[in-house]
CSV table of C-alpha atoms in Angstrom, one decimal:
chain,number,residue,atom,x,y,z
A,1451,VAL,CA,-28.9,-6.4,10.0
A,1452,LYS,CA,-29.9,-3.4,8.4
A,1453,ASN,CA,-28.1,-2.1,5.4
A,1454,LYS,CA,-27.8,2.0,4.1
A,1455,ASP,CA,-31.4,1.7,4.3
A,1456,GLY,CA,-32.3,0.0,8.0
A,1457,ASP,CA,-34.2,-2.6,5.9
A,1458,ARG,CA,-33.4,-6.1,7.4
A,1459,VAL,CA,-30.7,-8.1,5.9
A,1460,LEU,CA,-28.9,-11.9,5.9
A,1461,LEU,CA,-25.3,-11.7,6.1
A,1462,SER,CA,-23.5,-13.9,6.9
A,1463,SER,CA,-19.9,-14.4,7.9
A,1464,THR,CA,-17.2,-17.2,7.1
A,1465,GLY,CA,-14.2,-17.1,8.3
A,1466,THR,CA,-10.8,-17.1,6.6
A,1467,GLN,CA,-9.1,-20.3,5.5
A,1468,PHE,CA,-12.7,-22.4,4.9
A,1469,GLN,CA,-12.8,-23.1,8.2
A,1470,SER,CA,-16.9,-23.0,7.7
A,1471,PHE,CA,-19.3,-22.4,4.3
A,1472,GLY,CA,-22.3,-20.5,4.1
A,1473,MET,CA,-24.8,-21.5,2.5
A,1474,LEU,CA,-27.8,-19.9,2.0
A,1475,TYR,CA,-31.2,-21.9,1.4
A,1476,ILE,CA,-34.3,-19.7,-1.4
A,1477,ASN,CA,-37.6,-20.9,-0.6
A,1478,LYS,CA,-40.6,-21.4,-3.2
A,1479,ASP,CA,-42.1,-18.4,-0.9
A,1480,GLY,CA,-38.8,-16.3,-2.0
A,1481,SER,CA,-38.3,-17.3,2.2
A,1482,MET,CA,-34.7,-17.1,2.6
A,1483,SER,CA,-32.6,-18.5,5.4
A,1484,THR,CA,-29.3,-18.6,6.0
A,1485,GLY,CA,-26.4,-20.8,8.4
A,1486,LEU,CA,-23.2,-22.4,8.4
A,1487,ILE,CA,-21.6,-25.9,7.6
A,1488,LYS,CA,-18.9,-26.1,9.8
A,1489,GLU,CA,-18.3,-30.2,10.3
A,1490,TYR,CA,-18.4,-32.4,6.7
A,1491,ASP,CA,-17.1,-36.9,6.7
A,1492,THR,CA,-14.8,-36.8,3.9
A,1493,LYS,CA,-12.6,-35.0,1.2
A,1494,ASP,CA,-11.9,-35.8,-2.7
A,1495,ALA,CA,-8.5,-37.3,-2.9
A,1496,VAL,CA,-7.7,-35.8,-6.4
A,1497,ILE,CA,-8.6,-32.3,-5.0
A,1498,SER,CA,-6.8,-33.1,-1.5
A,1499,ASP,CA,-3.4,-34.0,-3.1
A,1500,TYR,CA,-3.8,-31.5,-5.8
A,1501,ILE,CA,-3.8,-29.5,-2.7
A,1502,ALA,CA,-0.8,-31.1,-0.2
A,1503,LYS,CA,2.0,-31.6,-3.7
A,1504,ILE,CA,1.1,-27.2,-4.1
A,1505,GLN,CA,1.7,-26.7,-0.4
A,1506,ALA,CA,4.7,-28.8,-0.7
A,1507,GLU,CA,5.8,-26.1,-3.2
A,1508,PHE,CA,5.5,-22.9,-1.4
A,1509,ASN,CA,6.1,-24.4,2.4
A,1510,GLU,CA,9.8,-24.6,0.8
A,1511,LYS,CA,9.5,-21.5,-1.2
A,1512,LEU,CA,9.0,-20.4,1.6
A,1513,ASN,CA,11.8,-21.3,4.4
A,1514,GLU,CA,14.6,-20.2,1.9
A,1515,VAL,CA,15.8,-17.9,3.5
A,1516,VAL,CA,16.8,-14.2,2.5
A,1517,GLY,CA,19.3,-12.5,4.9
A,1518,LYS,CA,19.8,-13.0,8.5
A,1519,THR,CA,19.5,-10.3,11.8
A,1520,ASP,CA,21.2,-9.6,14.7
A,1521,TYR,CA,18.2,-7.7,16.1
A,1522,ASP,CA,14.3,-9.1,16.4
A,1523,LEU,CA,12.3,-6.4,14.3
A,1524,THR,CA,10.0,-5.1,15.9
A,1525,ILE,CA,6.5,-4.3,15.4
A,1526,LEU,CA,5.9,-4.7,19.6
A,1527,ASP,CA,7.1,-2.3,23.2
A,1528,PRO,CA,10.2,-5.0,23.4
A,1529,GLU,CA,9.4,-3.9,27.2
A,1530,THR,CA,6.3,-4.8,28.1
A,1531,LYS,CA,4.6,-6.8,24.0
A,1532,LYS,CA,2.0,-4.5,23.6
A,1533,ARG,CA,2.0,-3.2,19.9
A,1534,ILE,CA,3.1,0.1,18.9
A,1535,VAL,CA,3.6,0.5,15.6
A,1536,ARG,CA,0.4,1.3,15.3
A,1537,LYS,CA,1.4,4.8,17.0
A,1538,GLN,CA,4.6,5.2,17.2
A,1539,GLU,CA,7.9,4.5,15.0
A,1540,THR,CA,9.6,0.8,15.1
A,1541,ASN,CA,12.0,-0.9,13.1
A,1542,LEU,CA,10.0,-3.8,11.5
A,1543,GLY,CA,7.8,-0.7,10.2
A,1544,ASP,CA,11.3,1.4,9.8
A,1545,LEU,CA,12.8,-1.3,8.1
A,1546,CYS,CA,9.7,-2.4,5.1
A,1547,VAL,CA,9.0,1.8,4.5
A,1548,ASP,CA,12.6,1.7,3.4
A,1549,SER,CA,12.3,-1.5,0.9
A,1550,PHE,CA,9.2,0.9,-0.7
A,1551,ARG,CA,11.8,3.6,-1.1
A,1552,TYR,CA,15.2,1.9,-1.9
A,1553,THR,CA,12.0,0.0,-5.1
A,1554,THR,CA,11.1,3.9,-6.3
A,1555,ASP,CA,13.6,6.3,-5.8
A,1556,ALA,CA,11.2,8.5,-4.5
A,1557,ASP,CA,11.4,11.2,-2.0
A,1558,ILE,CA,9.3,10.1,0.8
A,1559,ALA,CA,7.9,6.5,2.0
A,1560,ILE,CA,4.8,5.8,3.4
A,1561,VAL,CA,3.4,2.2,4.3
A,1562,ASN,CA,-0.5,2.4,7.2
A,1563,GLY,CA,1.2,0.7,10.5
A,1564,GLY,CA,-1.4,-1.8,10.6
A,1565,GLY,CA,-0.2,-2.9,7.3
A,1566,VAL,CA,3.4,-4.0,9.2
A,1567,ARG,CA,1.6,-7.6,11.0
A,1568,LYS,CA,3.9,-9.6,12.8
A,1569,ASP,CA,7.6,-9.7,14.5
A,1570,ILE,CA,11.0,-11.1,12.3
A,1571,PRO,CA,12.6,-12.4,15.1
A,1572,LYS,CA,16.5,-12.2,15.2
A,1573,GLY,CA,18.5,-15.1,13.2
A,1574,ASP,CA,17.5,-16.3,9.9
A,1575,ILE,CA,15.0,-14.1,7.4
A,1576,THR,CA,13.2,-17.0,5.2
A,1577,TYR,CA,10.6,-15.3,2.6
A,1578,GLY,CA,7.7,-16.8,4.6
A,1579,GLN,CA,8.5,-14.4,7.5
A,1580,ALA,CA,8.8,-11.4,5.5
A,1581,ILE,CA,6.0,-12.1,3.9
A,1582,ALA,CA,3.8,-12.4,7.4
A,1583,ALA,CA,5.2,-8.7,8.3
A,1584,LEU,CA,3.9,-7.8,4.8
A,1585,ALA,CA,1.0,-10.1,4.5
A,1586,PHE,CA,-1.9,-8.1,2.2
A,1587,SER,CA,0.8,-8.1,-0.7
A,1588,ASN,CA,-0.5,-4.1,-1.2
A,1589,GLN,CA,1.7,-3.2,-4.9
A,1590,LEU,CA,3.2,-0.4,-4.3
A,1591,CYS,CA,3.2,2.6,-6.2
A,1592,MET,CA,4.4,6.9,-6.4
A,1593,VAL,CA,3.7,9.4,-7.0
A,1594,LYS,CA,4.6,13.1,-6.8
A,1595,ALA,CA,2.3,15.1,-4.5
A,1596,SER,CA,3.3,18.7,-3.1
A,1597,GLY,CA,4.1,19.2,0.5
A,1598,GLN,CA,1.0,20.7,1.5
A,1599,SER,CA,-1.0,17.2,0.8
A,1600,ILE,CA,2.0,15.9,2.3
A,1601,LEU,CA,2.4,17.7,5.4
A,1602,ASN,CA,-1.8,16.7,5.3
A,1603,CYS,CA,-1.1,13.0,5.5
A,1604,LEU,CA,0.6,12.7,8.4
A,1605,GLU,CA,-1.2,15.1,10.1
A,1606,PHE,CA,-3.3,12.5,9.2
A,1607,GLY,CA,-2.0,9.6,10.2
A,1608,ALA,CA,-1.9,11.3,13.8
A,1609,TYR,CA,-4.7,12.5,15.1
A,1610,LYS,CA,-5.7,10.0,17.5
A,1611,LEU,CA,-2.6,9.1,19.0
A,1612,PRO,CA,-2.3,8.0,21.9
A,1613,GLU,CA,-4.4,6.0,21.3
A,1614,GLU,CA,-4.1,3.3,18.0
A,1615,PHE,CA,-5.1,3.6,14.6
A,1616,GLY,CA,-3.7,1.3,11.3
A,1617,GLY,CA,-3.5,4.9,9.1
A,1618,PHE,CA,-0.6,5.9,11.7
A,1619,LEU,CA,3.0,6.0,8.9
A,1620,GLN,CA,5.9,4.6,9.4
A,1621,VAL,CA,7.8,6.5,7.4
A,1622,SER,CA,11.0,6.6,5.3
A,1623,GLY,CA,12.8,9.8,3.9
A,1624,ILE,CA,10.8,13.0,5.9
A,1625,LYS,CA,10.9,13.4,9.6
A,1626,PHE,CA,8.8,15.4,11.9
A,1627,ASP,CA,7.8,15.8,15.1
A,1628,ILE,CA,3.9,15.4,17.1
A,1629,ASP,CA,2.4,18.2,19.6
A,1630,THR,CA,0.1,15.3,21.0
A,1631,THR,CA,-0.3,18.4,23.7
A,1632,ILE,CA,-2.3,19.7,20.6
A,1633,ALA,CA,-5.4,18.0,20.7
A,1634,THR,CA,-5.7,16.9,16.4
A,1635,PRO,CA,-7.5,19.5,13.6
A,1636,VAL,CA,-8.3,16.7,11.6
A,1637,VAL,CA,-12.1,16.2,11.0
A,1638,VAL,CA,-13.3,12.8,9.9
A,1639,ASP,CA,-17.1,12.1,8.3
A,1640,SER,CA,-19.5,9.4,10.5
A,1641,ASN,CA,-17.3,6.7,8.1
A,1642,ASN,CA,-14.0,7.6,9.5
A,1643,ILE,CA,-12.7,8.9,5.9
A,1644,LEU,CA,-11.1,12.6,6.3
A,1645,LYS,CA,-13.1,14.9,6.0
A,1646,GLU,CA,-11.2,19.0,6.8
A,1647,ILE,CA,-7.6,19.1,8.6
A,1648,THR,CA,-9.1,22.6,10.5
A,1649,GLY,CA,-6.5,24.7,13.8
A,1650,GLU,CA,-3.6,24.0,15.5
A,1651,ARG,CA,-1.5,21.2,13.9
A,1652,ARG,CA,0.5,18.6,15.7
A,1653,ILE,CA,3.1,18.3,13.1
A,1654,LYS,CA,6.1,20.3,13.4
A,1655,ASN,CA,9.4,21.1,11.8
A,1656,VAL,CA,9.4,18.3,8.8
A,1657,TYR,CA,11.9,18.2,6.8
A,1658,VAL,CA,12.8,15.7,3.8
A,1659,GLY,CA,16.4,14.7,4.3
A,1660,ASP,CA,17.9,18.1,6.0
A,1661,THR,CA,15.9,19.8,4.3
A,1662,LEU,CA,12.5,22.0,5.8
A,1663,LEU,CA,9.5,20.8,4.1
A,1664,ASP,CA,8.4,23.3,1.6
A,1665,LYS,CA,4.5,23.6,0.8
A,1666,ASP,CA,4.7,24.2,-2.3
A,1667,LYS,CA,7.4,22.2,-4.1
A,1668,ILE,CA,6.5,18.9,-5.6
A,1669,TYR,CA,7.8,15.6,-4.5
A,1670,THR,CA,7.5,12.2,-4.7
A,1671,VAL,CA,5.7,9.6,-3.1
A,1672,ALA,CA,6.1,6.0,-3.0
A,1673,GLY,CA,3.3,3.2,-0.6
A,1674,ALA,CA,1.0,1.0,-1.0
A,1675,ASN,CA,-1.8,1.9,-2.9
A,1676,TYR,CA,-4.4,0.6,-0.8
A,1677,THR,CA,-2.9,3.9,1.4
A,1678,ILE,CA,-2.9,6.2,-1.4
A,1679,LEU,CA,-4.3,5.9,-4.0
A,1680,ASN,CA,-7.3,3.9,-2.3
A,1681,GLU,CA,-8.8,5.7,0.5
A,1682,GLY,CA,-6.8,2.8,3.0
A,1683,ASP,CA,-7.9,4.1,6.6
A,1684,GLY,CA,-10.1,6.8,5.2
A,1685,ASN,CA,-6.4,8.1,4.2
A,1686,THR,CA,-7.7,10.0,0.6
A,1687,CYS,CA,-4.8,13.1,0.7
A,1688,LEU,CA,-3.4,11.9,-1.3
A,1689,LYS,CA,-5.7,10.3,-3.9
A,1690,ASP,CA,-5.5,12.8,-7.0
A,1691,SER,CA,-1.6,13.2,-6.9
A,1692,GLU,CA,-0.2,12.6,-10.5
A,1693,ILE,CA,0.4,9.4,-10.6
A,1694,ILE,CA,4.2,7.7,-11.8
A,1695,ALA,CA,3.9,4.3,-11.7
A,1696,LYS,CA,1.1,1.3,-10.7
A,1697,ASP,CA,2.0,-1.7,-10.0
A,1698,ILE,CA,5.8,-1.5,-8.7
A,1699,SER,CA,6.2,-5.5,-7.3
A,1700,ILE,CA,4.4,-6.1,-4.5
A,1701,ASP,CA,5.7,-4.7,-0.8
A,1702,ASN,CA,6.7,-8.2,0.7
A,1703,GLN,CA,8.7,-9.2,-2.5
A,1704,ALA,CA,10.1,-5.9,-2.4
A,1705,LEU,CA,11.2,-5.7,0.9
A,1706,VAL,CA,12.9,-9.2,-0.1
A,1707,ASN,CA,14.5,-8.2,-2.4
A,1708,TYR,CA,15.1,-4.8,-0.1
A,1709,ILE,CA,17.2,-6.8,2.1
A,1710,ARG,CA,19.0,-9.6,-0.8
A,1711,ASP,CA,21.1,-6.7,-2.7
A,1712,GLU,CA,20.6,-3.1,-0.7
A,1713,LEU,CA,21.5,-4.8,2.1
A,1714,ASN,CA,23.8,-7.3,1.4
A,1715,GLY,CA,21.6,-10.2,3.1
A,1716,THR,CA,22.5,-8.5,6.3
A,1717,ILE,CA,20.7,-5.8,9.0
A,1718,PRO,CA,23.1,-3.6,9.8
A,1719,GLU,CA,23.0,-2.2,13.0
A,1720,LYS,CA,21.0,1.6,11.7
A,1721,TYR,CA,18.1,-1.0,12.5
A,1722,SER,CA,18.6,-2.3,15.9
A,1723,ASN,CA,17.1,-0.3,17.9
């Protein structure tokens, strides 16, 4: 592949979960080549036994029941079974982001739709299912942000609609309309990082709780460090905000705690739709 200077360089992509190993061959003349090792005859018995022991311990934890739900908690359209969490509200998105707000007591909480990964079907909810729902195990943080910064954040999250976008935001503590008849005012650079927002906005009628959002007011916003601090999906709107707390909790642990402690182990009807 070509690097940023246009020079050709070697790249090995080995896959996940040790599907293969990358091998770089450096010859005496300085030339290099690369390849993948996908097959091998034996495994170290001591290491294999050690891994099996750890997996057994983890499997016991992953199968631990943390709650129950009478409703499918989904990232999909219930009718078409197509993924929608990256372009509209879903009940699993609501559950996850409500858990962030519960954990931090923030005014508003957000999570990128691309971070909500897998359905939780109706029935018992296990620890493993909570981890699979928020599989990246991001740390939660909380910042102070102006109403204007929050408006920018929402605008960026909606800029690719009606197409899917991993940066589309599932939200808690805030509600708003999105007018997709308006062309997006969001401008991104060549790396899809937010550059500016100019022109008429798609985001309308924004309420924090039951009160219209005040552009000049300071609110507390909670979410994963990926979105808020690390420009995840190209969102730079909150990265320079005053940080109240970092590394508050792993996101999927917050979800487990919310189900167990706040919901008493049972998903209420408000998440049924």
